[in-house]
Amino acid sequence: MKDADALIKRVIWAYEILSKDQPDEPFRRPGIDPFDEPECEAYDLFVNEFQCVGKGCPYSCVKRAPHAFSFSTENATACVISQGHSDDYLVQLAVGQCPRNCIHYVTPSQREVLEDLLQSALAAPYDIAEAALLDSLIAKARFENNRYQKPKRKPKVSTEYVDWV
């Protein structure tokens, strides 16, 4: 009985750590390609600045959803300034009305890879091979993210007897 309190405290502590929801940190799975097996639903935004028209766009995402997009100072194209707007109607409208199809929904780990690749491709001297790789990864992410299915929840089973009559 002396160890029962310590054991309960350790179980509660372990449960809090394991059930902690950390949306800011992407779920890391070492050795697994995030483009082959998405880890979650695609709710992060990514703008392919090679395709973006920027300030000349007639359906500017920055005008539609200024809380999620702004213009880049380096090349005047649109860029994402905040994440977590997957349910926001204005963001969905901006993504859907983009004439160049340069805004994409991706998973957090896919976004990290795509942003790193975009930054290296935009650095002088421009590398057209990196831009082509970026396009192919976006296409692969779009395909795999459409195939992603949420993990199935186990049905809740009750051992309690319920008298329906």
mmCIF file with all atom_site columns, C-alpha atoms in Angstrom:
data_model
loop_
_atom_site.group_PDB
_atom_site.id
_atom_site.type_symbol
_atom_site.label_atom_id
_atom_site.label_alt_id
_atom_site.label_comp_id
_atom_site.label_asym_id
_atom_site.label_entity_id
_atom_site.label_seq_id
_atom_site.pdbx_PDB_ins_code
_atom_site.Cartn_x
_atom_site.Cartn_y
_atom_site.Cartn_z
_atom_site.occupancy
_atom_site.B_iso_or_equiv
_atom_site.pdbx_formal_charge
_atom_site.auth_seq_id
_atom_site.auth_comp_id
_atom_site.auth_asym_id
_atom_site.auth_atom_id
_atom_site.pdbx_PDB_model_num
ATOM 1   C CA . MET A 1 1   ? 0.000   0.000  0.000   1.00 0.00 ? 1   MET A CA 1
ATOM 2   C CA . LYS A 1 2   ? 2.934   2.321  0.549   1.00 0.00 ? 2   LYS A CA 1
ATOM 3   C CA . ASP A 1 3   ? 3.905   2.111  -3.102  1.00 0.00 ? 3   ASP A CA 1
ATOM 4   C CA . ALA A 1 4   ? 0.309   2.484  -4.360  1.00 0.00 ? 4   ALA A CA 1
ATOM 5   C CA . ASP A 1 5   ? 0.319   6.282  -4.128  1.00 0.00 ? 5   ASP A CA 1
ATOM 6   C CA . ALA A 1 6   ? 3.663   6.521  -5.916  1.00 0.00 ? 6   ALA A CA 1
ATOM 7   C CA . LEU A 1 7   ? 2.481   4.084  -8.568  1.00 0.00 ? 7   LEU A CA 1
ATOM 8   C CA . ILE A 1 8   ? -0.751  6.045  -9.160  1.00 0.00 ? 8   ILE A CA 1
ATOM 9   C CA . LYS A 1 9   ? 1.190   9.307  -9.435  1.00 0.00 ? 9   LYS A CA 1
ATOM 10  C CA . ARG A 1 10  ? 3.561   7.748  -11.997 1.00 0.00 ? 10  ARG A CA 1
ATOM 11  C CA . VAL A 1 11  ? 0.651   6.374  -14.030 1.00 0.00 ? 11  VAL A CA 1
ATOM 12  C CA . ILE A 1 12  ? -1.094  9.771  -14.028 1.00 0.00 ? 12  ILE A CA 1
ATOM 13  C CA . TRP A 1 13  ? 2.161   11.509 -14.969 1.00 0.00 ? 13  TRP A CA 1
ATOM 14  C CA . ALA A 1 14  ? 2.771   9.031  -17.836 1.00 0.00 ? 14  ALA A CA 1
ATOM 15  C CA . TYR A 1 15  ? -0.811  9.420  -19.058 1.00 0.00 ? 15  TYR A CA 1
ATOM 16  C CA . GLU A 1 16  ? -0.489  13.223 -19.110 1.00 0.00 ? 16  GLU A CA 1
ATOM 17  C CA . ILE A 1 17  ? 2.719   13.020 -21.120 1.00 0.00 ? 17  ILE A CA 1
ATOM 18  C CA . LEU A 1 18  ? 1.354   10.498 -23.613 1.00 0.00 ? 18  LEU A CA 1
ATOM 19  C CA . SER A 1 19  ? -1.994  12.219 -24.092 1.00 0.00 ? 19  SER A CA 1
ATOM 20  C CA . LYS A 1 20  ? -0.592  15.721 -24.382 1.00 0.00 ? 20  LYS A CA 1
ATOM 21  C CA . ASP A 1 21  ? -1.769  17.288 -27.655 1.00 0.00 ? 21  ASP A CA 1
ATOM 22  C CA . GLN A 1 22  ? 1.087   19.226 -29.244 1.00 0.00 ? 22  GLN A CA 1
ATOM 23  C CA . PRO A 1 23  ? -0.161  20.683 -32.554 1.00 0.00 ? 23  PRO A CA 1
ATOM 24  C CA . ASP A 1 24  ? 2.821   23.046 -32.827 1.00 0.00 ? 24  ASP A CA 1
ATOM 25  C CA . GLU A 1 25  ? 5.318   20.201 -33.070 1.00 0.00 ? 25  GLU A CA 1
ATOM 26  C CA . PRO A 1 26  ? 5.038   17.977 -36.111 1.00 0.00 ? 26  PRO A CA 1
ATOM 27  C CA . PHE A 1 27  ? 4.713   14.298 -35.377 1.00 0.00 ? 27  PHE A CA 1
ATOM 28  C CA . ARG A 1 28  ? 8.121   12.848 -36.175 1.00 0.00 ? 28  ARG A CA 1
ATOM 29  C CA . ARG A 1 29  ? 8.516   9.322  -37.427 1.00 0.00 ? 29  ARG A CA 1
ATOM 30  C CA . PRO A 1 30  ? 12.159  8.584  -38.130 1.00 0.00 ? 30  PRO A CA 1
ATOM 31  C CA . GLY A 1 31  ? 12.858  6.666  -41.305 1.00 0.00 ? 31  GLY A CA 1
ATOM 32  C CA . ILE A 1 32  ? 9.406   7.221  -42.840 1.00 0.00 ? 32  ILE A CA 1
ATOM 33  C CA . ASP A 1 33  ? 8.983   9.477  -45.852 1.00 0.00 ? 33  ASP A CA 1
ATOM 34  C CA . PRO A 1 34  ? 6.207   12.014 -45.064 1.00 0.00 ? 34  PRO A CA 1
ATOM 35  C CA . PHE A 1 35  ? 5.266   12.076 -48.738 1.00 0.00 ? 35  PHE A CA 1
ATOM 36  C CA . ASP A 1 36  ? 4.720   8.296  -48.900 1.00 0.00 ? 36  ASP A CA 1
ATOM 37  C CA . GLU A 1 37  ? 2.807   7.932  -45.646 1.00 0.00 ? 37  GLU A CA 1
ATOM 38  C CA . PRO A 1 38  ? 1.221   11.145 -44.298 1.00 0.00 ? 38  PRO A CA 1
ATOM 39  C CA . GLU A 1 39  ? 1.192   11.223 -40.509 1.00 0.00 ? 39  GLU A CA 1
ATOM 40  C CA . CYS A 1 40  ? -2.062  13.156 -40.187 1.00 0.00 ? 40  CYS A CA 1
ATOM 41  C CA . GLU A 1 41  ? -4.603  15.165 -42.118 1.00 0.00 ? 41  GLU A CA 1
ATOM 42  C CA . ALA A 1 42  ? -3.213  17.901 -44.346 1.00 0.00 ? 42  ALA A CA 1
ATOM 43  C CA . TYR A 1 43  ? -4.155  21.111 -42.546 1.00 0.00 ? 43  TYR A CA 1
ATOM 44  C CA . ASP A 1 44  ? -1.013  23.232 -42.891 1.00 0.00 ? 44  ASP A CA 1
ATOM 45  C CA . LEU A 1 45  ? -0.694  25.743 -45.733 1.00 0.00 ? 45  LEU A CA 1
ATOM 46  C CA . PHE A 1 46  ? 2.171   25.976 -48.206 1.00 0.00 ? 46  PHE A CA 1
ATOM 47  C CA . VAL A 1 47  ? 2.599   28.512 -51.022 1.00 0.00 ? 47  VAL A CA 1
ATOM 48  C CA . ASN A 1 48  ? 4.738   27.556 -54.003 1.00 0.00 ? 48  ASN A CA 1
ATOM 49  C CA . GLU A 1 49  ? 6.385   30.923 -54.675 1.00 0.00 ? 49  GLU A CA 1
ATOM 50  C CA . PHE A 1 50  ? 7.586   29.784 -58.104 1.00 0.00 ? 50  PHE A CA 1
ATOM 51  C CA . GLN A 1 51  ? 3.998   29.640 -59.331 1.00 0.00 ? 51  GLN A CA 1
ATOM 52  C CA . CYS A 1 52  ? 2.570   32.558 -57.359 1.00 0.00 ? 52  CYS A CA 1
ATOM 53  C CA . VAL A 1 53  ? 1.797   35.764 -59.271 1.00 0.00 ? 53  VAL A CA 1
ATOM 54  C CA . GLY A 1 54  ? 1.899   37.815 -56.077 1.00 0.00 ? 54  GLY A CA 1
ATOM 55  C CA . LYS A 1 55  ? 0.582   41.360 -56.086 1.00 0.00 ? 55  LYS A CA 1
ATOM 56  C CA . GLY A 1 56  ? -0.613  41.036 -59.685 1.00 0.00 ? 56  GLY A CA 1
ATOM 57  C CA . CYS A 1 57  ? -3.055  38.241 -58.859 1.00 0.00 ? 57  CYS A CA 1
ATOM 58  C CA . PRO A 1 58  ? -6.719  39.200 -59.451 1.00 0.00 ? 58  PRO A CA 1
ATOM 59  C CA . TYR A 1 59  ? -7.856  36.786 -56.689 1.00 0.00 ? 59  TYR A CA 1
ATOM 60  C CA . SER A 1 60  ? -5.247  37.718 -54.118 1.00 0.00 ? 60  SER A CA 1
ATOM 61  C CA . CYS A 1 61  ? -5.124  35.369 -51.147 1.00 0.00 ? 61  CYS A CA 1
ATOM 62  C CA . VAL A 1 62  ? -3.627  38.214 -49.112 1.00 0.00 ? 62  VAL A CA 1
ATOM 63  C CA . LYS A 1 63  ? -6.752  40.340 -49.693 1.00 0.00 ? 63  LYS A CA 1
ATOM 64  C CA . ARG A 1 64  ? -9.093  37.406 -48.993 1.00 0.00 ? 64  ARG A CA 1
ATOM 65  C CA . ALA A 1 65  ? -7.382  36.104 -45.841 1.00 0.00 ? 65  ALA A CA 1
ATOM 66  C CA . PRO A 1 66  ? -4.879  38.665 -44.497 1.00 0.00 ? 66  PRO A CA 1
ATOM 67  C CA . HIS A 1 67  ? -4.689  36.821 -41.173 1.00 0.00 ? 67  HIS A CA 1
ATOM 68  C CA . ALA A 1 68  ? -3.115  33.801 -42.909 1.00 0.00 ? 68  ALA A CA 1
ATOM 69  C CA . PHE A 1 69  ? -1.213  35.269 -45.888 1.00 0.00 ? 69  PHE A CA 1
ATOM 70  C CA . SER A 1 70  ? 1.038   38.245 -46.605 1.00 0.00 ? 70  SER A CA 1
ATOM 71  C CA . PHE A 1 71  ? 3.358   39.349 -49.384 1.00 0.00 ? 71  PHE A CA 1
ATOM 72  C CA . SER A 1 72  ? 6.984   38.294 -49.176 1.00 0.00 ? 72  SER A CA 1
ATOM 73  C CA . THR A 1 73  ? 9.433   41.168 -48.906 1.00 0.00 ? 73  THR A CA 1
ATOM 74  C CA . GLU A 1 74  ? 12.030  39.459 -51.127 1.00 0.00 ? 74  GLU A CA 1
ATOM 75  C CA . ASN A 1 75  ? 9.993   38.711 -54.238 1.00 0.00 ? 75  ASN A CA 1
ATOM 76  C CA . ALA A 1 76  ? 6.468   40.157 -53.644 1.00 0.00 ? 76  ALA A CA 1
ATOM 77  C CA . THR A 1 77  ? 4.779   36.758 -53.852 1.00 0.00 ? 77  THR A CA 1
ATOM 78  C CA . ALA A 1 78  ? 2.312   35.458 -51.299 1.00 0.00 ? 78  ALA A CA 1
ATOM 79  C CA . CYS A 1 79  ? 3.575   33.581 -48.264 1.00 0.00 ? 79  CYS A CA 1
ATOM 80  C CA . VAL A 1 80  ? 1.929   31.961 -45.261 1.00 0.00 ? 80  VAL A CA 1
ATOM 81  C CA . ILE A 1 81  ? 2.257   33.889 -42.009 1.00 0.00 ? 81  ILE A CA 1
ATOM 82  C CA . SER A 1 82  ? 0.231   31.623 -39.708 1.00 0.00 ? 82  SER A CA 1
ATOM 83  C CA . GLN A 1 83  ? -0.959  28.022 -39.656 1.00 0.00 ? 83  GLN A CA 1
ATOM 84  C CA . GLY A 1 84  ? -4.036  26.347 -38.230 1.00 0.00 ? 84  GLY A CA 1
ATOM 85  C CA . HIS A 1 85  ? -6.720  27.849 -40.447 1.00 0.00 ? 85  HIS A CA 1
ATOM 86  C CA . SER A 1 86  ? -7.980  24.678 -42.132 1.00 0.00 ? 86  SER A CA 1
ATOM 87  C CA . ASP A 1 87  ? -11.569 25.312 -41.038 1.00 0.00 ? 87  ASP A CA 1
ATOM 88  C CA . ASP A 1 88  ? -11.511 29.032 -41.849 1.00 0.00 ? 88  ASP A CA 1
ATOM 89  C CA . TYR A 1 89  ? -13.861 29.837 -44.730 1.00 0.00 ? 89  TYR A CA 1
ATOM 90  C CA . LEU A 1 90  ? -11.784 32.794 -45.989 1.00 0.00 ? 90  LEU A CA 1
ATOM 91  C CA . VAL A 1 91  ? -8.662  30.642 -46.198 1.00 0.00 ? 91  VAL A CA 1
ATOM 92  C CA . GLN A 1 92  ? -10.565 27.894 -48.011 1.00 0.00 ? 92  GLN A CA 1
ATOM 93  C CA . LEU A 1 93  ? -11.906 30.531 -50.395 1.00 0.00 ? 93  LEU A CA 1
ATOM 94  C CA . ALA A 1 94  ? -8.391  31.864 -51.034 1.00 0.00 ? 94  ALA A CA 1
ATOM 95  C CA . VAL A 1 95  ? -7.049  28.363 -51.697 1.00 0.00 ? 95  VAL A CA 1
ATOM 96  C CA . GLY A 1 96  ? -9.956  27.444 -53.954 1.00 0.00 ? 96  GLY A CA 1
ATOM 97  C CA . GLN A 1 97  ? -9.887  30.664 -55.998 1.00 0.00 ? 97  GLN A CA 1
ATOM 98  C CA . CYS A 1 98  ? -6.147  30.789 -56.595 1.00 0.00 ? 98  CYS A CA 1
ATOM 99  C CA . PRO A 1 99  ? -5.833  30.958 -60.409 1.00 0.00 ? 99  PRO A CA 1
ATOM 100 C CA . ARG A 1 100 ? -2.291  29.558 -60.439 1.00 0.00 ? 100 ARG A CA 1
ATOM 101 C CA . ASN A 1 101 ? -3.045  26.773 -57.949 1.00 0.00 ? 101 ASN A CA 1
ATOM 102 C CA . CYS A 1 102 ? -0.014  27.749 -55.885 1.00 0.00 ? 102 CYS A CA 1
ATOM 103 C CA . ILE A 1 103 ? -1.524  27.246 -52.396 1.00 0.00 ? 103 ILE A CA 1
ATOM 104 C CA . HIS A 1 104 ? -1.573  23.713 -51.029 1.00 0.00 ? 104 HIS A CA 1
ATOM 105 C CA . TYR A 1 105 ? -2.725  21.902 -47.909 1.00 0.00 ? 105 TYR A CA 1
ATOM 106 C CA . VAL A 1 106 ? 0.093   19.702 -46.559 1.00 0.00 ? 106 VAL A CA 1
ATOM 107 C CA . THR A 1 107 ? 0.971   17.890 -43.345 1.00 0.00 ? 107 THR A CA 1
ATOM 108 C CA . PRO A 1 108 ? 3.351   19.562 -40.851 1.00 0.00 ? 108 PRO A CA 1
ATOM 109 C CA . SER A 1 109 ? 6.316   17.336 -41.746 1.00 0.00 ? 109 SER A CA 1
ATOM 110 C CA . GLN A 1 110 ? 5.680   17.794 -45.474 1.00 0.00 ? 110 GLN A CA 1
ATOM 111 C CA . ARG A 1 111 ? 5.555   21.569 -44.954 1.00 0.00 ? 111 ARG A CA 1
ATOM 112 C CA . GLU A 1 112 ? 8.980   21.551 -43.266 1.00 0.00 ? 112 GLU A CA 1
ATOM 113 C CA . VAL A 1 113 ? 10.555  19.666 -46.178 1.00 0.00 ? 113 VAL A CA 1
ATOM 114 C CA . LEU A 1 114 ? 8.835   21.825 -48.814 1.00 0.00 ? 114 LEU A CA 1
ATOM 115 C CA . GLU A 1 115 ? 9.806   25.094 -47.106 1.00 0.00 ? 115 GLU A CA 1
ATOM 116 C CA . ASP A 1 116 ? 13.455  24.031 -46.851 1.00 0.00 ? 116 ASP A CA 1
ATOM 117 C CA . LEU A 1 117 ? 13.485  23.004 -50.498 1.00 0.00 ? 117 LEU A CA 1
ATOM 118 C CA . LEU A 1 118 ? 11.781  26.251 -51.552 1.00 0.00 ? 118 LEU A CA 1
ATOM 119 C CA . GLN A 1 119 ? 14.306  28.376 -49.676 1.00 0.00 ? 119 GLN A CA 1
ATOM 120 C CA . SER A 1 120 ? 17.245  26.535 -51.212 1.00 0.00 ? 120 SER A CA 1
ATOM 121 C CA . ALA A 1 121 ? 15.671  26.753 -54.690 1.00 0.00 ? 121 ALA A CA 1
ATOM 122 C CA . LEU A 1 122 ? 15.053  30.510 -54.331 1.00 0.00 ? 122 LEU A CA 1
ATOM 123 C CA . ALA A 1 123 ? 18.631  31.182 -53.217 1.00 0.00 ? 123 ALA A CA 1
ATOM 124 C CA . ALA A 1 124 ? 20.878  32.521 -55.948 1.00 0.00 ? 124 ALA A CA 1
ATOM 125 C CA . PRO A 1 125 ? 21.940  30.925 -58.247 1.00 0.00 ? 125 PRO A CA 1
ATOM 126 C CA . TYR A 1 126 ? 18.466  29.595 -59.024 1.00 0.00 ? 126 TYR A CA 1
ATOM 127 C CA . ASP A 1 127 ? 18.374  25.854 -59.528 1.00 0.00 ? 127 ASP A CA 1
ATOM 128 C CA . ILE A 1 128 ? 15.657  24.706 -61.917 1.00 0.00 ? 128 ILE A CA 1
ATOM 129 C CA . ALA A 1 129 ? 16.155  21.074 -60.819 1.00 0.00 ? 129 ALA A CA 1
ATOM 130 C CA . GLU A 1 130 ? 15.154  21.977 -57.255 1.00 0.00 ? 130 GLU A CA 1
ATOM 131 C CA . ALA A 1 131 ? 12.065  23.766 -58.586 1.00 0.00 ? 131 ALA A CA 1
ATOM 132 C CA . ALA A 1 132 ? 11.114  20.627 -60.533 1.00 0.00 ? 132 ALA A CA 1
ATOM 133 C CA . LEU A 1 133 ? 11.679  18.496 -57.428 1.00 0.00 ? 133 LEU A CA 1
ATOM 134 C CA . LEU A 1 134 ? 9.468   20.887 -55.467 1.00 0.00 ? 134 LEU A CA 1
ATOM 135 C CA . ASP A 1 135 ? 6.667   20.496 -58.025 1.00 0.00 ? 135 ASP A CA 1
ATOM 136 C CA . SER A 1 136 ? 6.941   16.706 -57.974 1.00 0.00 ? 136 SER A CA 1
ATOM 137 C CA . LEU A 1 137 ? 6.869   16.596 -54.151 1.00 0.00 ? 137 LEU A CA 1
ATOM 138 C CA . ILE A 1 138 ? 3.787   18.839 -54.092 1.00 0.00 ? 138 ILE A CA 1
ATOM 139 C CA . ALA A 1 139 ? 2.047   16.548 -56.586 1.00 0.00 ? 139 ALA A CA 1
ATOM 140 C CA . LYS A 1 140 ? 2.984   13.504 -54.531 1.00 0.00 ? 140 LYS A CA 1
ATOM 141 C CA . ALA A 1 141 ? 1.801   15.177 -51.310 1.00 0.00 ? 141 ALA A CA 1
ATOM 142 C CA . ARG A 1 142 ? -1.518  16.107 -52.902 1.00 0.00 ? 142 ARG A CA 1
ATOM 143 C CA . PHE A 1 143 ? -2.042  12.524 -54.112 1.00 0.00 ? 143 PHE A CA 1
ATOM 144 C CA . GLU A 1 144 ? -1.077  10.854 -50.825 1.00 0.00 ? 144 GLU A CA 1
ATOM 145 C CA . ASN A 1 145 ? -2.965  13.367 -48.669 1.00 0.00 ? 145 ASN A CA 1
ATOM 146 C CA . ASN A 1 146 ? -6.147  12.667 -50.629 1.00 0.00 ? 146 ASN A CA 1
ATOM 147 C CA . ARG A 1 147 ? -5.658  8.969  -49.880 1.00 0.00 ? 147 ARG A CA 1
ATOM 148 C CA . TYR A 1 148 ? -5.034  9.523  -46.151 1.00 0.00 ? 148 TYR A CA 1
ATOM 149 C CA . GLN A 1 149 ? -7.627  8.008  -43.868 1.00 0.00 ? 149 GLN A CA 1
ATOM 150 C CA . LYS A 1 150 ? -7.909  8.844  -40.220 1.00 0.00 ? 150 LYS A CA 1
ATOM 151 C CA . PRO A 1 151 ? -7.106  5.961  -37.899 1.00 0.00 ? 151 PRO A CA 1
ATOM 152 C CA . LYS A 1 152 ? -10.276 4.089  -37.120 1.00 0.00 ? 152 LYS A CA 1
ATOM 153 C CA . ARG A 1 153 ? -11.534 4.447  -33.603 1.00 0.00 ? 153 ARG A CA 1
ATOM 154 C CA . LYS A 1 154 ? -12.425 1.349  -31.746 1.00 0.00 ? 154 LYS A CA 1
ATOM 155 C CA . PRO A 1 155 ? -16.098 1.222  -30.828 1.00 0.00 ? 155 PRO A CA 1
ATOM 156 C CA . LYS A 1 156 ? -16.809 1.992  -27.230 1.00 0.00 ? 156 LYS A CA 1
ATOM 157 C CA . VAL A 1 157 ? -17.891 -1.134 -25.473 1.00 0.00 ? 157 VAL A CA 1
ATOM 158 C CA . SER A 1 158 ? -19.812 -1.005 -22.279 1.00 0.00 ? 158 SER A CA 1
ATOM 159 C CA . THR A 1 159 ? -20.183 -3.862 -19.856 1.00 0.00 ? 159 THR A CA 1
ATOM 160 C CA . GLU A 1 160 ? -23.116 -2.175 -18.178 1.00 0.00 ? 160 GLU A CA 1
ATOM 161 C CA . TYR A 1 161 ? -26.536 -3.659 -18.683 1.00 0.00 ? 161 TYR A CA 1
ATOM 162 C CA . VAL A 1 162 ? -29.069 -1.271 -20.200 1.00 0.00 ? 162 VAL A CA 1
ATOM 163 C CA . ASP A 1 163 ? -32.760 -2.055 -20.013 1.00 0.00 ? 163 ASP A CA 1
ATOM 164 C CA . TRP A 1 164 ? -34.333 -0.438 -23.048 1.00 0.00 ? 164 TRP A CA 1
ATOM 165 C CA . VAL A 1 165 ? -37.850 -1.565 -22.259 1.00 0.00 ? 165 VAL A CA 1
#
